[in-house]
């Protein structure tokens, strides 16, 4: 074989060896990659298996948890909650004036936060929650405010028997119950109207009360309330053992138990709204609760706002039988709020912005009513960051005249409203002419016939107003939803000089002015003069 052939064969052997090494290297690389892929696949398979096991345990425990019970999250509140599972409560909105509602014992007595916020600093665990978690039984506690002299009570695993609550059904159309007495509508509780479960230790009598008179006097004092229905509700609660605590119907999401008195009056209803809102915040509810009215009142126009503010609404007597609540909160009476107590005691508080109070806390200032007013506006879908400057940016000013007019309020009402301004129509006509002739800027006089407007339309009129004027009357309570820098002008008859709306304006930080009459007749010229001064102060 020639040298040339030897060289050629040598080159081919070298090339073959190189190719073999490349192939071997690639095989090793593919082997490493396959090992990595196999490891990753095993990890993913393990995670999938773990997730499947978790889901199985969740759904099987949920099925066992609700065994032999109806899904009352859907069934209990059919108008709001569809039949598709839990967690359908309305969320809390994001509002500019919100400040934290942390439960702390450092809130000074008689401070603005003690009156309007979380002054419920003294707690009593009647049935401790820790023991309830361990045993699966009920828990119950009350949070007491020494400033307001009232409590917000709450509990878990509470059974209500509507058959042991004497009152009318509630929720009827007004025209169907004309003449029904107030006593028929207010609840009377038999022992056992509400029940809680405790661990059985030996024999236990079903008539054992949850609390005694000493507890009721300390945490739920009667005060000036003629009929303290919340106290009577707590008095009716009895403790039973596991074998006697039976539930075929459950409401899984938190609910508020509410009893209303002057339910057709806007001022008193606002005190109930505020009490329900405070109760929800103090107890730290993650979402807006559902409501159960423990009274037998008929429907009113004001229910529109109840439904907007909270997740749903139902009357206690509308349940077909006993029902159990996973978490129930007992809202104090509206008479026990600062809004009502301020009529008879001095509450030295001034409204301020949440931003200012966050930076410089002040016991003599509050933003809680502004927070609540924003809550109402947001509930109806209105913006909560609008101020007076936004309204007047185009040079247009709304002056809302809140009117008093006849309407049928409740079954005992004759449909006639007592006049607080004897020449109201004359004043309105004069203001209408003044507004049309106003040259400095565009003034729009809004005829606030609230009795013939939906609650949403009323709140819209309030938030769009630069000036709110009216004779003393419940309709002016809407100023709780007024935006900052709104001016309030109240025309006060000498027969009705009470500080309701001056106080609300003060606690919200609104400018308030009054025309005090000698009798009930107002000189239109005097009213127009006051309005001219207000308009000039607004830059008009």
Coordinates of C-alpha atoms in Angstrom, one line a residue:
X1 CA 0.0 0.0 0.0
X2 CA 1.4 3.4 -1.0
X3 CA 2.2 6.2 1.5
X4 CA -0.6 8.2 0.0
X5 CA -3.2 5.5 0.8
X6 CA -1.8 5.2 4.3
X7 CA -2.3 8.9 4.9
X8 CA -5.8 8.8 3.5
X9 CA -6.8 5.9 5.8
X10 CA -5.2 7.6 8.8
X11 CA -7.3 10.8 8.1
X12 CA -10.5 8.7 7.8
X13 CA -9.7 6.9 11.1
X14 CA -9.1 10.3 12.9
X15 CA -12.4 11.7 11.4
X16 CA -14.3 8.6 12.5
X17 CA -12.9 8.9 16.0
X18 CA -13.8 12.5 16.2
X19 CA -17.4 11.8 15.0
X20 CA -17.6 9.0 17.5
X21 CA -16.6 11.3 20.4
X22 CA -19.1 13.9 19.2
X23 CA -21.8 11.3 19.1
X24 CA -20.8 10.0 22.6
X25 CA -20.8 13.6 23.9
X26 CA -24.2 14.3 22.4
X27 CA -25.5 11.0 23.9
X28 CA -24.3 12.1 27.3
X29 CA -25.9 15.5 26.9
X30 CA -29.2 14.0 25.9
X31 CA -29.0 11.6 28.8
X32 CA -28.5 14.5 31.2
X33 CA -31.3 16.4 29.7
X34 CA -33.6 13.4 29.9
X35 CA -32.7 13.0 33.6
X36 CA -33.5 16.7 34.2
X37 CA -36.8 16.4 32.4
X38 CA -37.7 13.2 34.3
X39 CA -36.9 15.0 37.6
X40 CA -39.0 18.0 36.6
X41 CA -41.9 15.7 35.5
X42 CA -41.8 13.9 38.8
X43 CA -41.9 17.2 40.7
X44 CA -44.9 18.4 38.6
X45 CA -46.6 15.1 39.1
X46 CA -46.1 15.3 42.9
X47 CA -47.5 18.8 43.0
X48 CA -50.5 17.8 40.9
X49 CA -51.2 14.8 43.2
X50 CA -50.9 17.1 46.3
X51 CA -53.3 19.6 44.8
X52 CA -55.8 16.8 43.9
X53 CA -55.6 15.5 47.5
X54 CA -56.2 19.0 48.9
X55 CA -59.2 19.6 46.6
X56 CA -60.6 16.2 47.5
X57 CA -60.3 16.9 51.2
X58 CA -61.8 20.4 50.9
X59 CA -64.8 19.2 48.9
X60 CA -65.4 16.1 50.9
X61 CA -65.2 18.1 54.2
X62 CA -67.5 20.7 52.8
X63 CA -70.0 18.0 51.8
X64 CA -69.7 16.5 55.2
X65 CA -70.0 19.9 56.9
X66 CA -73.3 20.6 55.2
X67 CA -74.6 17.1 55.4
X68 CA -78.4 17.1 55.8
X69 CA -78.6 20.9 55.7
X70 CA -79.9 23.2 53.1
X71 CA -77.5 25.7 51.4
X72 CA -79.0 28.8 53.0
X73 CA -76.3 31.0 51.7
X74 CA -78.3 30.9 48.6
X75 CA -81.7 29.9 49.9
X76 CA -81.7 32.3 52.9
X77 CA -81.2 35.4 50.8
X78 CA -82.6 34.5 47.4
X79 CA -83.0 38.1 46.1
X80 CA -79.3 38.9 46.3
X81 CA -77.3 35.6 46.4
X82 CA -77.6 33.2 43.5
X83 CA -77.4 29.4 44.0
X84 CA -73.6 29.1 43.4
X85 CA -71.9 28.8 46.7
X86 CA -70.4 31.0 49.4
X87 CA -68.4 34.2 49.6
X88 CA -70.9 36.4 47.7
X89 CA -71.2 39.2 50.2
X90 CA -70.5 42.7 48.9
X91 CA -67.0 43.9 49.6
X92 CA -66.2 47.0 51.5
X93 CA -65.5 49.9 49.2
X94 CA -62.4 52.0 49.1
X95 CA -63.3 55.4 50.4
X96 CA -61.1 58.5 51.1
X97 CA -62.2 59.2 54.6
X98 CA -61.7 55.6 55.9
X99 CA -59.5 55.2 59.0
X100 CA -58.7 51.9 60.7
X101 CA -61.1 50.5 63.2
X102 CA -58.5 48.7 65.3
X103 CA -59.8 47.4 68.6
X104 CA -57.7 49.0 71.4
X105 CA -58.2 49.9 75.0
X106 CA -56.4 53.2 74.5
X107 CA -59.4 55.1 73.1
X108 CA -60.0 57.9 75.7
X109 CA -63.5 58.1 77.2
X110 CA -65.7 60.8 75.8
X111 CA -63.3 61.4 72.9
X112 CA -64.6 61.7 69.3
X113 CA -63.4 58.2 68.5
X114 CA -65.2 56.9 71.6
X115 CA -68.4 58.5 70.4
X116 CA -68.3 57.9 66.7
X117 CA -65.7 55.1 66.2
X118 CA -64.4 52.1 68.1
X119 CA -64.9 53.1 71.7
X120 CA -66.1 49.5 72.5
X121 CA -63.0 48.8 74.6
X122 CA -64.4 46.5 77.3
X123 CA -65.0 42.9 76.2
X124 CA -66.6 40.0 78.0
X125 CA -66.3 36.4 76.7
X126 CA -69.4 34.7 77.9
X127 CA -68.6 31.6 75.8
X128 CA -64.9 31.9 74.9
X129 CA -64.1 31.5 71.2
X130 CA -61.0 29.3 71.9
X131 CA -63.0 26.7 73.7
X132 CA -65.6 26.8 70.9
X133 CA -62.8 26.1 68.3
X134 CA -61.6 23.1 70.4
X135 CA -65.1 21.6 71.0
X136 CA -67.1 22.8 68.0
X137 CA -69.6 24.5 70.3
X138 CA -70.9 28.1 70.3
X139 CA -69.1 31.3 71.3
X140 CA -70.5 34.6 72.5
X141 CA -69.0 37.9 73.5
X142 CA -70.0 41.5 74.1
X143 CA -67.9 44.7 73.4
X144 CA -69.0 47.5 75.8
X145 CA -68.6 51.3 75.3
X146 CA -68.5 53.3 78.6
X147 CA -69.0 56.4 76.5
X148 CA -72.2 55.3 74.8
X149 CA -73.2 53.0 77.6
X150 CA -74.1 50.2 75.1
X151 CA -72.6 47.0 73.7
X152 CA -72.1 45.3 70.4
X153 CA -72.6 41.6 71.0
X154 CA -71.6 38.8 68.6
X155 CA -71.6 35.0 68.6
X156 CA -71.0 31.9 66.5
X157 CA -73.3 29.0 66.1
X158 CA -76.5 30.7 67.2
X159 CA -80.0 29.3 66.6
X160 CA -83.0 31.5 66.1
X161 CA -86.5 30.1 66.5
X162 CA -89.0 32.7 64.9
X163 CA -91.9 30.7 66.4
X164 CA -90.7 32.0 69.8
X165 CA -90.7 35.6 68.8
X166 CA -94.1 37.3 69.1
X167 CA -94.5 40.0 66.4
X168 CA -96.1 40.5 63.0
X169 CA -94.5 38.9 59.9
X170 CA -93.0 42.1 58.6
X171 CA -92.1 43.2 55.1
X172 CA -95.7 43.6 53.9
X173 CA -96.9 46.3 51.6
X174 CA -98.0 49.4 53.6
X175 CA -101.5 49.5 52.1
X176 CA -102.1 45.9 53.3
X177 CA -101.5 46.7 57.0
X178 CA -103.2 50.1 57.6
X179 CA -104.2 50.4 61.2
X180 CA -101.8 47.8 62.6
X181 CA -100.5 48.9 66.0
X182 CA -96.9 49.5 66.9
X183 CA -97.0 46.8 69.7
X184 CA -97.9 44.2 67.1
X185 CA -94.7 45.1 65.1
X186 CA -92.2 45.1 68.0
X187 CA -90.7 41.7 69.1
X188 CA -91.4 39.9 72.4
X189 CA -89.0 37.1 73.0
X190 CA -89.8 33.8 74.8
X191 CA -87.0 32.0 76.5
X192 CA -85.3 29.9 73.9
X193 CA -86.0 32.3 71.0
X194 CA -82.3 32.1 70.6
X195 CA -80.0 29.2 71.6
X196 CA -76.3 28.5 71.9
X197 CA -74.6 25.2 72.3
X198 CA -72.1 24.4 75.1
X199 CA -70.1 21.3 76.0
X200 CA -72.3 18.9 77.9
X201 CA -71.0 18.2 81.4
X202 CA -73.4 16.0 83.2
X203 CA -77.1 16.9 83.0
X204 CA -77.9 20.3 81.6
X205 CA -81.2 22.0 81.7
X206 CA -82.5 23.5 78.5
X207 CA -83.8 26.5 80.3
X208 CA -80.3 27.6 81.6
X209 CA -79.9 31.2 80.6
X210 CA -76.7 32.4 78.9
X211 CA -76.4 35.5 81.1
X212 CA -78.1 36.8 84.2
X213 CA -79.4 40.2 85.3
X214 CA -76.0 41.3 86.6
X215 CA -74.5 40.9 83.2
X216 CA -77.4 42.6 81.5
X217 CA -77.2 45.6 83.8
X218 CA -73.5 45.9 83.2
X219 CA -73.3 45.4 79.5
X220 CA -76.8 46.2 78.2
X221 CA -78.2 48.9 80.6
X222 CA -81.7 50.1 79.8
X223 CA -80.8 53.8 80.1
X224 CA -83.5 56.0 78.6
X225 CA -84.8 53.4 76.2
X226 CA -88.4 52.5 77.0
X227 CA -88.2 49.0 75.5
X228 CA -84.6 47.7 75.1
X229 CA -85.2 45.0 72.5
X230 CA -81.5 44.0 72.2
X231 CA -81.3 43.5 76.0
X232 CA -84.5 41.3 75.8
X233 CA -83.0 39.3 72.9
X234 CA -79.9 38.5 74.9
X235 CA -82.0 37.7 78.0
X236 CA -83.9 35.1 75.9
X237 CA -80.8 33.1 74.9
X238 CA -80.6 29.7 76.5
X239 CA -77.7 27.2 76.6
X240 CA -78.3 23.7 75.4
X241 CA -76.1 20.6 74.9
X242 CA -75.0 19.1 71.7
X243 CA -77.9 16.7 71.5
X244 CA -80.5 19.4 71.8
X245 CA -78.8 21.9 69.4
X246 CA -80.3 20.8 66.0
X247 CA -80.2 22.8 62.8
X248 CA -81.7 21.9 59.5
X249 CA -81.0 25.4 58.0
X250 CA -77.8 27.3 58.2
X251 CA -76.7 30.8 57.1
X252 CA -73.0 30.5 56.7
X253 CA -72.0 34.2 56.0
X254 CA -72.0 36.9 58.8
X255 CA -75.4 38.5 59.5
X256 CA -76.5 41.5 61.6
X257 CA -79.6 41.2 63.8
X258 CA -81.4 44.5 63.8
X259 CA -84.5 45.9 65.6
X260 CA -85.8 49.2 64.4
X261 CA -88.2 51.5 66.2
X262 CA -89.0 54.7 64.2
X263 CA -88.3 52.9 61.0
X264 CA -90.2 55.3 58.6
X265 CA -88.4 58.4 59.9
X266 CA -85.2 59.3 58.0
X267 CA -83.3 60.7 61.0
X268 CA -84.0 57.6 63.2
X269 CA -83.2 55.3 60.3
X270 CA -79.9 57.0 59.7
X271 CA -79.0 56.3 63.3
X272 CA -79.9 52.6 62.6
X273 CA -77.7 52.6 59.5
X274 CA -74.8 54.1 61.4
X275 CA -75.2 51.6 64.3
X276 CA -75.2 48.7 61.8
X277 CA -72.1 50.2 60.0
X278 CA -70.2 50.6 63.3
X279 CA -71.1 47.1 64.4
X280 CA -69.8 45.7 61.2
X281 CA -66.5 47.5 61.5
X282 CA -66.0 47.0 65.3
X283 CA -66.4 43.2 64.9
X284 CA -64.0 43.2 61.9
X285 CA -66.4 41.6 59.3
X286 CA -64.4 41.0 56.1
X287 CA -67.3 42.0 53.9
X288 CA -70.6 43.8 54.2
X289 CA -72.9 41.6 56.2
X290 CA -76.4 40.3 55.4
X291 CA -79.3 41.7 57.5
X292 CA -82.1 40.1 59.4
X293 CA -84.7 42.5 60.7
X294 CA -86.0 41.2 64.1
X295 CA -89.1 43.3 63.9
X296 CA -92.5 43.2 62.2
X297 CA -92.6 46.5 60.4
X298 CA -93.9 46.8 56.8
X299 CA -91.9 47.9 53.8
X300 CA -90.8 51.5 53.5
X301 CA -88.9 53.5 50.9
X302 CA -85.9 53.5 53.2
X303 CA -85.3 49.8 52.6
X304 CA -83.7 50.8 49.3
X305 CA -80.7 52.2 51.2
X306 CA -80.5 49.3 53.6
X307 CA -80.2 47.0 50.6
X308 CA -77.6 49.3 48.9
X309 CA -75.5 49.5 52.0
X310 CA -75.4 45.9 53.0
X311 CA -75.3 42.5 51.2
X312 CA -79.0 41.5 51.5
X313 CA -82.1 41.8 53.7
X314 CA -84.6 39.5 55.2
X315 CA -87.2 39.6 58.0
X316 CA -86.9 37.1 60.9
X317 CA -90.4 35.9 60.5
X318 CA -89.8 35.2 56.8
X319 CA -87.8 32.1 57.8
X320 CA -89.9 29.0 57.5
X321 CA -88.6 27.6 60.8
X322 CA -85.6 27.6 63.2
X323 CA -82.4 28.8 61.5
X324 CA -78.7 28.7 62.7
X325 CA -76.2 31.5 62.0
X326 CA -72.5 30.7 61.7
X327 CA -71.7 34.3 62.9
X328 CA -74.3 36.7 64.1
X329 CA -73.7 40.3 65.3
X330 CA -76.3 42.2 67.4
X331 CA -76.5 45.8 66.3
X332 CA -77.2 48.3 69.1
X333 CA -80.4 50.4 68.9
X334 CA -80.1 53.7 66.9
X335 CA -81.0 55.5 70.2
X336 CA -77.6 54.4 71.5
X337 CA -75.6 56.1 68.8
X338 CA -73.9 59.5 69.2
X339 CA -76.2 60.8 66.5
X340 CA -79.1 60.5 68.9
X341 CA -77.3 61.0 72.2
X342 CA -76.0 64.3 71.0
X343 CA -79.5 65.7 71.3
X344 CA -79.3 65.4 75.1
X345 CA -75.7 65.5 76.0
X346 CA -72.7 67.6 74.9
X347 CA -70.5 65.9 72.3
X348 CA -67.7 68.3 71.7
X349 CA -66.5 67.1 68.3
X350 CA -65.6 68.9 65.1
X351 CA -65.5 67.3 61.7
X352 CA -62.1 67.0 60.0
X353 CA -60.5 65.2 57.1
X354 CA -59.2 61.7 57.5
X355 CA -55.9 62.8 56.0
X356 CA -55.4 65.5 58.6
X357 CA -56.4 63.1 61.5
X358 CA -54.0 60.4 60.2
X359 CA -51.1 62.9 60.3
X360 CA -52.2 64.6 63.5
X361 CA -54.7 62.6 65.7
X362 CA -57.0 64.8 67.7
X363 CA -59.5 63.5 70.3
X364 CA -61.7 66.5 69.6
X365 CA -62.0 65.8 65.9
X366 CA -63.6 63.1 63.8
X367 CA -63.9 61.9 60.2
X368 CA -66.2 59.0 61.0
X369 CA -69.4 60.7 59.7
X370 CA -67.6 61.7 56.5
X371 CA -66.6 58.1 56.1
X372 CA -70.1 57.0 56.6
X373 CA -71.5 59.5 54.1
X374 CA -69.0 58.3 51.5
X375 CA -70.2 54.7 52.3
X376 CA -73.7 55.7 51.4
X377 CA -72.7 57.5 48.2
X378 CA -70.6 54.6 47.1
X379 CA -73.4 52.1 47.9
X380 CA -75.5 53.9 45.2
X381 CA -72.6 53.9 42.7
X382 CA -71.7 57.6 43.1
X383 CA -68.1 58.9 43.1
X384 CA -66.7 59.5 46.6
X385 CA -63.8 61.8 45.7
X386 CA -65.9 64.7 44.4
X387 CA -65.7 68.0 46.3
X388 CA -67.4 71.4 46.0
X389 CA -64.7 72.6 43.6
X390 CA -65.7 69.9 41.1
X391 CA -69.3 71.0 41.2
X392 CA -68.6 74.7 40.6
X393 CA -65.8 74.3 38.1
X394 CA -68.2 75.3 35.3
X395 CA -69.6 78.2 37.2
X396 CA -72.9 76.3 37.8
X397 CA -74.2 76.0 41.4
X398 CA -77.0 73.7 42.5
X399 CA -79.1 75.0 45.4
X400 CA -81.2 72.2 46.8
X401 CA -84.5 73.2 48.6
X402 CA -85.6 70.2 50.7
X403 CA -89.4 70.3 50.8
X404 CA -91.8 68.9 53.3
X405 CA -94.8 67.3 51.7
X406 CA -97.7 65.0 52.6
X407 CA -97.2 61.2 52.2
X408 CA -98.3 58.0 54.0
X409 CA -95.3 57.0 56.2
X410 CA -96.6 54.0 58.2
X411 CA -99.7 52.1 59.2
X412 CA -100.7 54.6 61.9
X413 CA -99.9 57.7 59.9
X414 CA -102.7 59.8 58.4
X415 CA -100.7 61.0 55.4
X416 CA -100.4 64.6 56.6
X417 CA -97.0 66.1 57.5
X418 CA -96.9 68.8 60.1
X419 CA -95.8 72.1 58.5
X420 CA -92.6 73.6 59.8
X421 CA -92.7 76.5 57.3
X422 CA -96.2 77.9 56.8
X423 CA -95.3 79.7 53.6
X424 CA -92.9 77.1 52.1
X425 CA -94.4 77.5 48.5
X426 CA -94.0 81.3 48.6
X427 CA -90.4 81.0 49.7
X428 CA -89.7 78.4 46.9
X429 CA -91.3 80.6 44.2
X430 CA -89.3 83.6 45.3
X431 CA -86.1 81.6 45.2
X432 CA -86.9 80.3 41.8
X433 CA -87.3 83.8 40.5
X434 CA -84.1 84.9 42.3
X435 CA -82.2 82.0 40.7
X436 CA -83.4 82.7 37.2
X437 CA -82.4 86.4 37.5
X438 CA -79.0 85.7 39.1
X439 CA -76.3 87.4 36.9
X440 CA -73.0 86.7 38.6
X441 CA -73.1 82.9 37.9
X442 CA -75.4 80.2 36.9
X443 CA -77.7 79.1 39.8
X444 CA -80.0 76.1 39.5
X445 CA -82.7 75.7 42.2
X446 CA -83.5 72.0 42.7
X447 CA -87.0 71.2 44.0
X448 CA -86.3 68.6 46.6
X449 CA -89.6 66.7 46.7
X450 CA -88.0 63.7 48.5
X451 CA -91.2 61.9 49.3
X452 CA -91.7 61.3 45.6
X453 CA -88.0 60.5 44.8
X454 CA -86.2 57.2 45.1
X455 CA -83.5 57.1 47.8
X456 CA -80.8 57.0 45.1
X457 CA -82.2 60.2 43.5
X458 CA -82.3 61.9 46.9
X459 CA -78.6 61.0 47.6
X460 CA -77.7 62.2 44.1
X461 CA -79.4 65.6 44.7
X462 CA -77.5 65.9 48.0
X463 CA -74.1 65.2 46.6
X464 CA -74.6 67.6 43.6
X465 CA -75.7 70.5 45.9
X466 CA -73.4 73.4 46.7
X467 CA -76.1 74.8 49.1
X468 CA -78.8 72.8 50.9
X469 CA -81.7 74.8 52.3
X470 CA -84.8 73.6 54.1
X471 CA -87.1 73.9 57.1
X472 CA -86.3 71.7 60.1
X473 CA -87.4 68.2 59.2
X474 CA -86.1 64.6 58.9
X475 CA -85.2 65.1 55.2
X476 CA -82.3 67.3 56.2
X477 CA -80.6 64.2 57.7
X478 CA -79.4 63.5 54.2
X479 CA -76.6 66.1 54.8
X480 CA -74.7 63.2 56.3
X481 CA -73.9 62.3 52.7
X482 CA -73.1 65.9 51.6
X483 CA -69.6 66.5 50.1
X484 CA -67.0 68.7 51.8
X485 CA -67.6 72.5 51.5
X486 CA -71.4 72.1 51.1
X487 CA -73.2 74.9 53.0
X488 CA -76.3 74.1 55.0
X489 CA -79.0 76.8 55.6
X490 CA -81.7 75.7 58.0
X491 CA -85.0 77.6 58.4
X492 CA -86.1 77.0 62.0
X493 CA -89.6 77.6 63.3
X494 CA -89.8 78.8 66.9
X495 CA -91.9 75.6 67.5
X496 CA -89.1 73.2 66.4
X497 CA -85.8 74.4 67.7
X498 CA -83.7 71.3 68.0
X499 CA -80.0 70.8 67.1
X500 CA -80.2 67.7 64.9
X501 CA -78.8 69.2 61.7
X502 CA -76.5 71.8 63.3
X503 CA -74.8 68.9 65.1
X504 CA -74.5 66.7 62.0
X505 CA -73.0 69.6 60.1
X506 CA -70.6 70.3 62.9
X507 CA -69.5 66.6 63.2
X508 CA -68.9 66.5 59.4
X509 CA -67.1 69.9 59.3
X510 CA -69.7 71.5 57.0
X511 CA -70.6 75.2 57.2
X512 CA -73.9 75.7 58.9
X513 CA -76.1 78.8 59.0
X514 CA -79.6 79.2 60.4
X515 CA -82.6 81.5 60.1
X516 CA -84.5 81.5 63.3
X517 CA -88.2 82.4 62.8
X518 CA -90.6 84.0 65.2
X519 CA -93.3 81.5 64.5
X520 CA -93.3 79.5 61.2
X521 CA -93.5 82.3 58.6
X522 CA -90.3 83.2 56.7
X523 CA -89.8 86.5 54.9
X524 CA -88.6 85.5 51.4
X525 CA -86.4 88.6 51.3
X526 CA -84.5 87.5 54.4
X527 CA -83.9 84.1 52.9
X528 CA -82.7 85.5 49.6
X529 CA -80.4 87.9 51.5
X530 CA -78.8 85.0 53.4
X531 CA -78.4 83.1 50.1
X532 CA -76.7 86.0 48.4
X533 CA -74.1 86.1 51.2
X534 CA -73.5 82.4 50.9
X535 CA -73.1 82.6 47.2
X536 CA -70.5 85.4 47.5
X537 CA -68.6 83.3 50.0
X538 CA -68.5 80.5 47.4
X539 CA -67.1 82.9 44.8
X540 CA -70.3 83.6 42.9

